[in-house]
mmCIF file of C-alpha atoms in Angstrom:
data_model
loop_
_atom_site.group_PDB
_atom_site.id
_atom_site.type_symbol
_atom_site.label_atom_id
_atom_site.label_comp_id
_atom_site.label_asym_id
_atom_site.label_seq_id
_atom_site.Cartn_x
_atom_site.Cartn_y
_atom_site.Cartn_z
ATOM 1 C CA MET M 1 70.632 0.318 9.814
ATOM 2 C CA PRO M 2 67.676 0.992 7.511
ATOM 3 C CA LYS M 3 67.816 -0.622 4.130
ATOM 4 C CA SER M 4 68.747 1.459 1.139
ATOM 5 C CA ASP M 5 65.872 2.681 -1.048
ATOM 6 C CA THR M 6 67.330 0.755 -3.954
ATOM 7 C CA LEU M 7 67.123 -2.509 -2.034
ATOM 8 C CA GLN M 8 63.600 -2.112 -0.720
ATOM 9 C CA LYS M 9 60.877 -3.857 -2.634
ATOM 10 C CA ARG M 10 58.414 -1.483 -4.137
ATOM 11 C CA LYS M 11 54.859 -1.961 -3.044
ATOM 12 C CA PRO M 12 52.402 -2.409 -5.897
ATOM 13 C CA ALA M 13 50.276 0.616 -6.698
ATOM 14 C CA PRO M 14 47.071 0.452 -4.658
ATOM 15 C CA ARG M 15 44.071 -0.727 -6.610
ATOM 16 C CA LEU M 16 40.894 1.168 -6.123
ATOM 17 C CA GLY M 17 38.442 -0.390 -3.695
ATOM 18 C CA LEU M 18 35.224 -2.287 -4.031
ATOM 19 C CA PRO M 19 32.066 -0.580 -5.293
ATOM 20 C CA ALA M 20 30.796 2.150 -2.993
ATOM 21 C CA PRO M 21 27.207 2.565 -1.758
ATOM 22 C CA ARG M 22 24.785 4.405 -4.034
ATOM 23 C CA LEU M 23 24.974 8.170 -3.739
ATOM 24 C CA GLY M 24 21.418 9.479 -3.745
ATOM 25 C CA LEU M 25 22.157 13.038 -4.797
ATOM 26 C CA LEU M 26 24.064 11.825 -7.863
ATOM 27 C CA ASP M 27 20.731 10.524 -9.140
ATOM 28 C CA GLY M 28 19.289 13.945 -8.396
ATOM 29 C CA LEU M 29 22.063 15.614 -10.410
ATOM 30 C CA ARG M 30 21.536 13.235 -13.320
ATOM 31 C CA ILE M 31 17.803 13.843 -13.667
ATOM 32 C CA THR M 32 18.385 17.586 -13.193
ATOM 33 C CA ALA M 33 20.875 17.561 -16.072
ATOM 34 C CA ALA M 34 18.358 15.716 -18.260
ATOM 35 C CA VAL M 35 15.499 18.121 -17.489
ATOM 36 C CA VAL M 36 17.775 21.098 -18.164
ATOM 37 C CA VAL M 37 18.597 19.669 -21.610
ATOM 38 C CA VAL M 38 14.910 18.974 -22.280
ATOM 39 C CA LEU M 39 13.923 22.561 -21.482
ATOM 40 C CA TYR M 40 16.751 23.835 -23.659
ATOM 41 C CA HIS M 41 15.592 21.804 -26.663
ATOM 42 C CA TYR M 42 11.947 22.752 -26.176
ATOM 43 C CA THR M 43 12.181 26.475 -25.418
ATOM 44 C CA ALA M 44 15.587 27.830 -26.481
ATOM 45 C CA TRP M 45 16.633 25.713 -29.464
ATOM 46 C CA GLY M 46 16.126 27.430 -32.795
ATOM 47 C CA HIS M 47 13.037 25.616 -34.114
ATOM 48 C CA ASN M 48 9.526 26.710 -35.067
ATOM 49 C CA PHE M 49 7.434 23.882 -33.648
ATOM 50 C CA TRP M 50 5.564 26.290 -31.369
ATOM 51 C CA GLY M 51 4.214 28.020 -34.470
ATOM 52 C CA GLN M 52 6.984 30.567 -34.121
ATOM 53 C CA TYR M 53 10.663 30.658 -33.276
ATOM 54 C CA ALA M 54 11.019 28.891 -29.913
ATOM 55 C CA PRO M 55 12.991 31.677 -28.126
ATOM 56 C CA ASP M 56 10.316 34.114 -29.315
ATOM 57 C CA ALA M 57 7.555 31.837 -28.028
ATOM 58 C CA TRP M 58 9.334 31.771 -24.648
ATOM 59 C CA PRO M 59 10.978 35.213 -24.362
ATOM 60 C CA VAL M 60 11.386 35.061 -20.577
ATOM 61 C CA LEU M 61 11.986 31.367 -19.971
ATOM 62 C CA SER M 62 14.530 31.106 -22.786
ATOM 63 C CA VAL M 63 16.737 33.649 -21.012
ATOM 64 C CA ALA M 64 17.445 30.868 -18.495
ATOM 65 C CA THR M 65 17.004 27.751 -20.643
ATOM 66 C CA ARG M 66 19.494 28.974 -23.255
ATOM 67 C CA TYR M 67 22.118 27.690 -20.819
ATOM 68 C CA GLY M 68 20.549 24.232 -20.830
ATOM 69 C CA GLN M 69 23.206 22.756 -23.077
ATOM 70 C CA ILE M 70 25.404 22.735 -19.951
ATOM 71 C CA GLY M 71 23.420 19.652 -18.923
ATOM 72 C CA VAL M 72 25.466 17.588 -21.383
ATOM 73 C CA GLN M 73 28.724 18.720 -19.775
ATOM 74 C CA LEU M 74 27.263 17.817 -16.388
ATOM 75 C CA PHE M 75 26.485 14.339 -17.766
ATOM 76 C CA PHE M 76 30.115 13.852 -18.789
ATOM 77 C CA LEU M 77 31.360 15.119 -15.435
ATOM 78 C CA ILE M 78 29.102 12.717 -13.546
ATOM 79 C CA SER M 79 30.106 9.861 -15.874
ATOM 80 C CA GLY M 80 33.758 10.310 -14.960
ATOM 81 C CA PHE M 81 32.832 9.773 -11.313
ATOM 82 C CA VAL M 82 30.177 7.074 -11.731
ATOM 83 C CA ILE M 83 31.834 4.880 -14.359
ATOM 84 C CA LEU M 84 35.107 4.746 -12.446
ATOM 85 C CA MET M 85 33.102 3.843 -9.347
ATOM 86 C CA SER M 86 31.013 1.220 -11.148
ATOM 87 C CA LEU M 87 33.934 -0.775 -12.533
ATOM 88 C CA GLN M 88 35.478 -1.394 -9.115
ATOM 89 C CA GLY M 89 35.758 -5.105 -8.449
ATOM 90 C CA LYS M 90 34.820 -5.997 -12.052
ATOM 91 C CA SER M 91 36.741 -7.881 -14.696
ATOM 92 C CA VAL M 92 36.916 -6.515 -18.240
ATOM 93 C CA ILE M 93 34.223 -8.963 -19.344
ATOM 94 C CA GLN M 94 31.940 -7.941 -16.478
ATOM 95 C CA PHE M 95 32.523 -4.263 -17.273
ATOM 96 C CA ILE M 96 31.636 -4.777 -20.946
ATOM 97 C CA GLY M 97 28.571 -6.802 -19.981
ATOM 98 C CA SER M 98 27.375 -4.155 -17.549
ATOM 99 C CA ARG M 99 27.739 -1.376 -20.133
ATOM 100 C CA VAL M 100 26.045 -3.349 -22.916
ATOM 101 C CA GLY M 101 23.165 -4.335 -20.643
ATOM 102 C CA ARG M 102 22.809 -0.783 -19.348
ATOM 103 C CA LEU M 103 22.886 1.106 -22.641
ATOM 104 C CA TYR M 104 21.595 -0.922 -25.538
ATOM 105 C CA PRO M 105 18.028 -2.050 -24.632
ATOM 106 C CA ALA M 106 16.640 1.479 -24.266
ATOM 107 C CA TYR M 107 18.864 2.759 -27.057
ATOM 108 C CA TRP M 108 17.648 0.174 -29.578
ATOM 109 C CA VAL M 109 14.031 1.029 -28.783
ATOM 110 C CA ALA M 110 14.854 4.736 -29.130
ATOM 111 C CA VAL M 111 16.480 4.220 -32.540
ATOM 112 C CA LEU M 112 13.533 2.196 -33.846
ATOM 113 C CA ALA M 113 11.101 4.774 -32.449
ATOM 114 C CA ALA M 114 13.057 7.601 -34.090
ATOM 115 C CA ALA M 115 12.989 5.700 -37.381
ATOM 116 C CA LEU M 116 9.216 5.211 -37.102
ATOM 117 C CA LEU M 117 8.696 8.905 -36.436
ATOM 118 C CA SER M 118 11.120 10.119 -39.116
ATOM 119 C CA PHE M 119 10.187 7.793 -41.973
ATOM 120 C CA VAL M 120 6.491 7.077 -41.329
ATOM 121 C CA ILE M 121 4.731 9.495 -38.962
ATOM 122 C CA TRP M 122 6.619 12.768 -39.517
ATOM 123 C CA PRO M 123 8.772 12.483 -42.682
ATOM 124 C CA SER M 124 9.554 16.202 -42.764
ATOM 125 C CA ILE M 125 11.839 15.774 -39.730
ATOM 126 C CA ALA M 126 14.011 13.205 -41.543
ATOM 127 C CA ASP M 127 16.074 15.998 -43.135
ATOM 128 C CA GLY M 128 17.829 13.792 -45.679
ATOM 129 C CA ARG M 129 18.195 10.746 -43.445
ATOM 130 C CA ALA M 130 17.298 7.378 -44.980
ATOM 131 C CA PRO M 131 16.118 3.979 -43.709
ATOM 132 C CA SER M 132 19.599 2.674 -44.554
ATOM 133 C CA ASP M 133 20.846 4.726 -41.582
ATOM 134 C CA ILE M 134 18.905 2.570 -39.100
ATOM 135 C CA LEU M 135 21.325 -0.362 -38.921
ATOM 136 C CA PRO M 136 24.486 1.745 -38.375
ATOM 137 C CA ASN M 137 22.612 3.736 -35.721
ATOM 138 C CA LEU M 138 21.743 0.539 -33.843
ATOM 139 C CA THR M 139 25.476 -0.038 -33.254
ATOM 140 C CA MET M 140 25.811 3.290 -31.396
ATOM 141 C CA MET M 141 28.977 3.801 -33.463
ATOM 142 C CA GLN M 142 27.406 5.463 -36.490
ATOM 143 C CA THR M 143 29.755 8.434 -36.220
ATOM 144 C CA ALA M 144 32.701 6.118 -36.868
ATOM 145 C CA PHE M 145 30.940 5.021 -40.073
ATOM 146 C CA GLU M 146 30.220 8.661 -40.985
ATOM 147 C CA VAL M 147 26.471 8.005 -40.810
ATOM 148 C CA ARG M 148 24.142 10.672 -39.432
ATOM 149 C CA HIS M 149 22.353 10.216 -36.122
ATOM 150 C CA LEU M 150 18.643 9.449 -36.468
ATOM 151 C CA ASP M 151 18.206 11.753 -33.473
ATOM 152 C CA GLY M 152 20.726 14.525 -32.861
ATOM 153 C CA VAL M 153 21.043 13.748 -29.147
ATOM 154 C CA TYR M 154 22.892 10.509 -29.934
ATOM 155 C CA TRP M 155 26.142 12.408 -30.485
ATOM 156 C CA THR M 156 26.913 12.298 -26.767
ATOM 157 C CA LEU M 157 26.785 8.482 -26.728
ATOM 158 C CA TRP M 158 29.750 8.259 -29.095
ATOM 159 C CA VAL M 159 31.709 10.511 -26.734
ATOM 160 C CA GLU M 160 30.750 8.332 -23.761
ATOM 161 C CA LEU M 161 31.571 5.135 -25.637
ATOM 162 C CA ARG M 162 35.166 6.221 -26.248
ATOM 163 C CA PHE M 163 35.541 6.933 -22.532
ATOM 164 C CA TYR M 164 34.285 3.428 -21.732
ATOM 165 C CA ILE M 165 36.718 1.901 -24.224
ATOM 166 C CA LEU M 166 39.597 3.825 -22.688
ATOM 167 C CA LEU M 167 38.784 2.636 -19.167
ATOM 168 C CA GLY M 168 38.180 -0.890 -20.458
ATOM 169 C CA VAL M 169 41.663 -0.995 -21.961
ATOM 170 C CA MET M 170 43.142 0.286 -18.711
ATOM 171 C CA LEU M 171 41.205 -2.346 -16.770
ATOM 172 C CA LEU M 172 42.513 -5.031 -19.129
ATOM 173 C CA CYS M 173 46.057 -3.832 -18.500
ATOM 174 C CA GLY M 174 45.605 -3.730 -14.730
ATOM 175 C CA LEU M 175 45.903 0.051 -14.645
ATOM 176 C CA ILE M 176 42.845 0.963 -12.595
ATOM 177 C CA THR M 177 44.978 2.303 -9.776
ATOM 178 C CA ASN M 178 45.112 5.695 -8.095
ATOM 179 C CA LYS M 179 48.416 6.550 -9.772
ATOM 180 C CA SER M 180 47.303 5.484 -13.250
ATOM 181 C CA ILE M 181 43.997 7.346 -13.027
ATOM 182 C CA MET M 182 45.824 10.471 -11.880
ATOM 183 C CA LEU M 183 48.207 10.219 -14.838
ATOM 184 C CA LEU M 184 45.299 9.709 -17.229
ATOM 185 C CA SER M 185 43.462 12.664 -15.699
ATOM 186 C CA VAL M 186 46.366 14.945 -16.509
ATOM 187 C CA LEU M 187 47.726 13.563 -19.790
ATOM 188 C CA TRP M 188 44.432 12.993 -21.611
ATOM 189 C CA PRO M 189 43.034 16.544 -21.145
ATOM 190 C CA ALA M 190 46.494 18.042 -21.772
ATOM 191 C CA LEU M 191 46.741 16.147 -25.072
ATOM 192 C CA GLY M 192 43.268 17.310 -26.040
ATOM 193 C CA LEU M 193 44.238 20.912 -25.324
ATOM 194 C CA TYR M 194 47.482 20.581 -27.278
ATOM 195 C CA LEU M 195 45.741 19.092 -30.317
ATOM 196 C CA HIS M 196 43.210 21.918 -30.205
ATOM 197 C CA PHE M 197 45.975 24.365 -31.087
ATOM 198 C CA THR M 198 47.454 22.182 -33.844
ATOM 199 C CA SER M 199 46.246 20.952 -37.214
ATOM 200 C CA TYR M 200 45.354 17.509 -35.837
ATOM 201 C CA ALA M 201 41.662 18.261 -35.383
ATOM 202 C CA LYS M 202 40.595 14.774 -36.483
ATOM 203 C CA LEU M 203 42.812 13.132 -33.865
ATOM 204 C CA GLN M 204 41.428 15.452 -31.208
ATOM 205 C CA GLU M 205 37.924 14.359 -32.184
ATOM 206 C CA TRP M 206 38.832 10.683 -31.974
ATOM 207 C CA ILE M 207 40.225 11.001 -28.453
ATOM 208 C CA ALA M 208 37.213 13.134 -27.387
ATOM 209 C CA GLY M 209 39.675 15.885 -26.516
ATOM 210 C CA PRO M 210 37.184 18.729 -25.889
ATOM 211 C CA TYR M 211 35.412 16.620 -23.244
ATOM 212 C CA ALA M 212 38.366 14.797 -21.687
ATOM 213 C CA ALA M 213 38.722 17.291 -18.836
ATOM 214 C CA LEU M 214 35.098 16.750 -17.785
ATOM 215 C CA PHE M 215 35.538 12.994 -17.465
ATOM 216 C CA ALA M 216 38.913 13.519 -15.798
ATOM 217 C CA ALA M 217 37.572 15.964 -13.212
ATOM 218 C CA GLY M 218 34.851 13.452 -12.330
ATOM 219 C CA MET M 219 37.412 10.654 -11.980
ATOM 220 C CA VAL M 220 39.675 12.659 -9.700
ATOM 221 C CA LEU M 221 36.714 13.617 -7.527
ATOM 222 C CA TYR M 222 36.011 9.900 -7.233
ATOM 223 C CA LEU M 223 39.625 9.323 -6.113
ATOM 224 C CA ILE M 224 39.123 11.970 -3.436
ATOM 225 C CA TYR M 225 35.810 10.379 -2.422
ATOM 226 C CA ARG M 226 37.367 6.920 -2.236
ATOM 227 C CA SER M 227 40.952 7.547 -1.072
ATOM 228 C CA GLY M 228 40.920 10.942 0.626
ATOM 229 C CA HIS M 229 41.965 14.528 0.025
ATOM 230 C CA SER M 230 45.405 15.556 -1.154
ATOM 231 C CA VAL M 231 46.868 18.729 -2.598
ATOM 232 C CA LEU M 232 47.831 16.894 -5.798
ATOM 233 C CA ARG M 233 44.323 15.596 -6.368
ATOM 234 C CA TRP M 234 42.736 18.980 -5.847
ATOM 235 C CA LEU M 235 45.282 20.550 -8.177
ATOM 236 C CA ALA M 236 44.225 17.980 -10.779
ATOM 237 C CA VAL M 237 40.566 18.919 -10.235
ATOM 238 C CA ALA M 238 41.437 22.604 -10.679
ATOM 239 C CA PHE M 239 43.552 21.854 -13.782
ATOM 240 C CA ASN M 240 40.708 19.961 -15.426
ATOM 241 C CA THR M 241 38.104 22.518 -14.402
ATOM 242 C CA VAL M 242 40.094 25.240 -16.176
ATOM 243 C CA ILE M 243 40.439 23.174 -19.363
ATOM 244 C CA ALA M 244 36.774 22.121 -19.289
ATOM 245 C CA ALA M 245 35.721 25.737 -18.780
ATOM 246 C CA TYR M 246 37.842 26.828 -21.724
ATOM 247 C CA PHE M 247 36.326 24.308 -24.154
ATOM 248 C CA THR M 248 32.779 24.704 -22.852
ATOM 249 C CA GLY M 249 33.013 28.493 -22.982
ATOM 250 C CA PHE M 250 33.716 28.886 -26.652
ATOM 251 C CA LYS M 251 31.536 25.916 -27.689
ATOM 252 C CA GLY M 252 28.587 27.116 -25.613
ATOM 253 C CA SER M 253 28.812 30.637 -26.986
ATOM 254 C CA GLU M 254 29.179 29.369 -30.549
ATOM 255 C CA ASP M 255 26.251 26.943 -30.247
ATOM 256 C CA ALA M 256 24.029 29.607 -28.692
ATOM 257 C CA LEU M 257 24.635 31.828 -31.716
ATOM 258 C CA GLN M 258 24.325 29.125 -34.375
ATOM 259 C CA LEU M 259 21.482 27.083 -32.897
ATOM 260 C CA SER M 260 19.428 29.736 -31.114
ATOM 261 C CA ASN M 261 20.598 33.042 -32.619
ATOM 262 C CA MET M 262 21.476 34.218 -29.116
ATOM 263 C CA HIS M 263 24.594 36.118 -28.109
ATOM 264 C CA VAL M 264 25.820 34.547 -24.880
ATOM 265 C CA PRO M 265 29.306 35.450 -23.561
ATOM 266 C CA ALA M 266 31.696 32.520 -23.172
ATOM 267 C CA TRP M 267 32.357 33.350 -19.535
ATOM 268 C CA HIS M 268 28.754 32.534 -18.656
ATOM 269 C CA PHE M 269 29.319 28.894 -19.631
ATOM 270 C CA GLN M 270 32.741 28.881 -18.016
ATOM 271 C CA LEU M 271 31.224 29.962 -14.728
ATOM 272 C CA LEU M 272 28.585 27.246 -15.053
ATOM 273 C CA ILE M 273 31.289 24.586 -15.462
ATOM 274 C CA VAL M 274 32.890 25.703 -12.208
ATOM 275 C CA LEU M 275 29.453 25.498 -10.597
ATOM 276 C CA CYS M 276 28.912 21.959 -11.965
ATOM 277 C CA VAL M 277 32.247 20.756 -10.562
ATOM 278 C CA GLY M 278 31.343 22.354 -7.249
ATOM 279 C CA LEU M 279 27.932 20.650 -7.218
ATOM 280 C CA LEU M 280 29.460 17.242 -7.882
ATOM 281 C CA ALA M 281 31.985 17.781 -5.090
ATOM 282 C CA LEU M 282 29.247 18.980 -2.739
ATOM 283 C CA CYS M 283 27.077 15.918 -3.409
ATOM 284 C CA THR M 284 29.902 13.392 -3.006
ATOM 285 C CA LEU M 285 32.493 14.839 -0.609
ATOM 286 C CA THR M 286 30.357 16.400 2.111
ATOM 287 C CA PRO M 287 27.782 14.934 4.514
ATOM 288 C CA LEU M 288 25.277 15.276 1.664
ATOM 289 C CA LYS M 289 26.759 12.066 0.265
ATOM 290 C CA HIS M 290 24.742 10.187 2.877
ATOM 291 C CA VAL M 291 21.400 11.388 1.520
ATOM 292 C CA GLN M 292 19.347 8.386 0.434
ATOM 293 C CA ALA M 293 15.816 8.310 -0.960
ATOM 294 C CA LYS M 294 14.029 5.783 -3.120
ATOM 295 C CA TRP M 295 12.461 8.492 -5.242
ATOM 296 C CA LEU M 296 15.921 9.814 -6.119
ATOM 297 C CA ALA M 297 16.951 6.384 -7.386
ATOM 298 C CA VAL M 298 13.746 6.141 -9.447
ATOM 299 C CA ALA M 299 14.241 9.654 -10.844
ATOM 300 C CA GLY M 300 17.853 8.903 -11.697
ATOM 301 C CA SER M 301 16.823 5.756 -13.567
ATOM 302 C CA LEU M 302 14.649 7.879 -15.898
ATOM 303 C CA THR M 303 17.591 9.972 -17.059
ATOM 304 C CA PHE M 304 18.826 7.856 -19.960
ATOM 305 C CA PRO M 305 15.475 7.062 -21.646
ATOM 306 C CA LEU M 306 14.276 10.641 -21.109
ATOM 307 C CA TYR M 307 17.385 11.925 -22.836
ATOM 308 C CA LEU M 308 17.045 9.442 -25.710
ATOM 309 C CA PHE M 309 13.372 10.060 -26.487
ATOM 310 C CA HIS M 310 12.704 13.664 -25.539
ATOM 311 C CA GLN M 311 13.899 15.622 -28.562
ATOM 312 C CA LEU M 312 12.135 14.267 -31.657
ATOM 313 C CA TRP M 313 9.024 12.968 -29.910
ATOM 314 C CA GLY M 314 8.702 16.105 -27.793
ATOM 315 C CA TRP M 315 9.004 18.302 -30.856
ATOM 316 C CA TRP M 316 6.357 16.228 -32.630
ATOM 317 C CA ILE M 317 3.901 16.560 -29.727
ATOM 318 C CA ILE M 318 4.508 20.310 -29.574
ATOM 319 C CA GLU M 319 4.127 20.707 -33.333
ATOM 320 C CA GLN M 320 0.852 18.768 -33.305
ATOM 321 C CA LEU M 321 -0.786 20.500 -30.330
ATOM 322 C CA HIS M 322 0.624 24.024 -30.056
ATOM 323 C CA GLY M 323 -2.428 25.545 -31.759
ATOM 324 C CA GLN M 324 -4.949 23.777 -29.506
ATOM 325 C CA VAL M 325 -3.347 23.696 -26.049
ATOM 326 C CA ASN M 326 -2.090 26.488 -23.798
ATOM 327 C CA LYS M 327 1.689 26.599 -24.188
ATOM 328 C CA TYR M 328 2.374 26.272 -20.454
ATOM 329 C CA LEU M 329 0.162 23.205 -20.187
ATOM 330 C CA LEU M 330 1.656 21.810 -23.375
ATOM 331 C CA LEU M 331 5.222 22.245 -22.125
ATOM 332 C CA ALA M 332 4.460 20.665 -18.744
ATOM 333 C CA GLY M 333 2.319 17.944 -20.291
ATOM 334 C CA THR M 334 4.937 17.011 -22.889
ATOM 335 C CA ILE M 335 7.590 16.626 -20.211
ATOM 336 C CA ALA M 336 5.174 14.599 -18.056
ATOM 337 C CA VAL M 337 4.328 12.280 -20.961
ATOM 338 C CA LEU M 338 8.006 11.722 -21.720
ATOM 339 C CA MET M 339 8.676 11.049 -18.026
ATOM 340 C CA LEU M 340 5.929 8.422 -17.934
ATOM 341 C CA TRP M 341 7.218 6.880 -21.134
ATOM 342 C CA SER M 342 10.731 6.809 -19.663
ATOM 343 C CA TYR M 343 9.416 4.997 -16.594
ATOM 344 C CA ALA M 344 7.731 2.421 -18.843
ATOM 345 C CA VAL M 345 10.988 1.907 -20.755
ATOM 346 C CA VAL M 346 12.879 1.368 -17.498
ATOM 347 C CA ARG M 347 10.218 -0.949 -16.062
ATOM 348 C CA PHE M 348 9.469 -3.104 -19.085
ATOM 349 C CA ILE M 349 12.578 -2.837 -21.283
ATOM 350 C CA GLU M 350 15.706 -1.756 -19.437
ATOM 351 C CA ASN M 351 15.276 -3.882 -16.312
ATOM 352 C CA PRO M 352 14.315 -7.266 -17.816
ATOM 353 C CA LEU M 353 16.142 -7.059 -21.162
ATOM 354 C CA GLY M 354 19.152 -5.291 -19.680
ATOM 355 C CA LEU M 355 19.708 -8.143 -17.253
ATOM 356 C CA LEU M 356 19.402 -10.753 -20.003
ATOM 357 C CA LEU M 357 21.699 -8.827 -22.310
ATOM 358 C CA ARG M 358 24.282 -8.285 -19.587
ATOM 359 C CA ASN M 359 24.336 -11.949 -18.585
ATOM 360 C CA GLY M 360 24.354 -13.094 -22.207
ATOM 361 C CA THR M 361 27.236 -10.793 -23.064
ATOM 362 C CA ILE M 362 29.265 -11.964 -20.074
ATOM 363 C CA ALA M 363 28.576 -15.622 -20.883
ATOM 364 C CA GLY M 364 29.430 -15.168 -24.566
ATOM 365 C CA LEU M 365 32.665 -13.311 -23.903
ATOM 366 C CA THR M 366 33.661 -15.834 -21.245
ATOM 367 C CA LYS M 367 33.210 -18.697 -23.714
ATOM 368 C CA ALA M 368 35.114 -16.774 -26.380
ATOM 369 C CA LYS M 369 37.961 -16.160 -23.946
ATOM 370 C CA ALA M 370 38.084 -19.878 -23.080
ATOM 371 C CA ALA M 371 38.113 -20.797 -26.787
ATOM 372 C CA VAL M 372 40.997 -18.421 -27.453
ATOM 373 C CA ARG M 373 42.936 -19.951 -24.583
ATOM 374 C CA ILE M 374 42.433 -23.421 -26.025
ATOM 375 C CA VAL M 375 43.531 -22.332 -29.508
ATOM 376 C CA PHE M 376 46.720 -20.720 -28.206
ATOM 377 C CA ALA M 377 47.468 -23.351 -25.561
ATOM 378 C CA LYS M 378 50.868 -25.034 -25.758
ATOM 379 C CA PRO M 379 50.537 -28.326 -27.682
ATOM 380 C CA ASP M 380 52.787 -30.222 -25.294
ATOM 381 C CA VAL M 381 50.537 -29.556 -22.305
ATOM 382 C CA ALA M 382 48.222 -32.510 -21.848
ATOM 383 C CA ILE M 383 44.839 -32.206 -20.217
ATOM 384 C CA PRO M 384 44.196 -34.969 -17.664
ATOM 385 C CA GLU M 385 41.390 -37.250 -18.812
ATOM 386 C CA SER M 386 39.595 -36.898 -15.498
ATOM 387 C CA LYS M 387 39.439 -33.122 -15.832
ATOM 388 C CA TYR M 388 38.308 -33.429 -19.439
ATOM 389 C CA ARG M 389 35.444 -35.697 -18.477
ATOM 390 C CA GLN M 390 34.389 -33.433 -15.620
ATOM 391 C CA SER M 391 34.370 -30.299 -17.712
ATOM 392 C CA TRP M 392 32.737 -31.807 -20.808
ATOM 393 C CA PRO M 393 29.094 -31.681 -19.653
ATOM 394 C CA GLN M 394 29.523 -28.026 -18.606
ATOM 395 C CA SER M 395 31.196 -27.038 -21.886
ATOM 396 C CA ARG M 396 28.247 -28.392 -23.868
#
């Protein structure tokens, strides 16, 4: 007779697998999202660096680029997929090291460059910021200290950082499993939606509630990519797409009015969110996932530095040259210059310093973990002298 269900041992929840091969078209999506944001800030954002109001300087192009803020939502969606994929097979210390090495070298250079531009070269752009804001900005956690960003684009990094912390805690607790990620992908966005309709706005901000569904949709698409299709997983994708569309719709419409003086219906942005989810699924769940090209990897690597540097420095170039250079050449040339600069940052800063910072972080945290173990070790447990002598030269 078969054993009773109550007597059968439960199998442990399956852990997600080892890191997957690089997906070429994800790099293509990332650089596309960055360029879309760049065009939005240059031609549809409400500034006068073209010698006139930007949407007026670009009356035709801005009709399309006014939707460029959707690039940020696409970033978050891709992050949900990529970060969950990248932590497979890693310990918590390795995950922290990889994130520190990946983010901080280019970010520190960007902060110092923004400070140079704002406080020395172009003081009028400082807008009340002070040199005392530099140090908090270097932590990437300036929002937690209620310090203004030296460059407005940094706001997305604080959102991303909270997502990394959340996954890091889950990794520490051994909860990077299909079941746990599915639960997170439902409960986190649902909590964000609930808090949106309550008076706990500050709590919603701290848990990144308005963006939770974007990360969650990306994570569930990764589960489908890694572990296969199921009705439950696709229902979770649909659930998060609806919530993400809701938040993006009213925020996009509100930002278009406040930042660009444009009236854009919320449903336009909602439709774009559905399109973004569809694009991510198309690039990762169909035969297109096999597309590989070196130039895509190179283009994808430019995404982060391009995003960090493009706004203030691009505006400065435009403000300096708009009266002397044809606007089409100036727009294309500014983007080209920032692309070349981004490549230089990747080649000479991110790659060498990122590796050193990653390895140093991992080594430092590993030593700290060993020290904590020694401090809290049971006093009645003796260490054999032979082991002590063998480990002593390495511990020095």
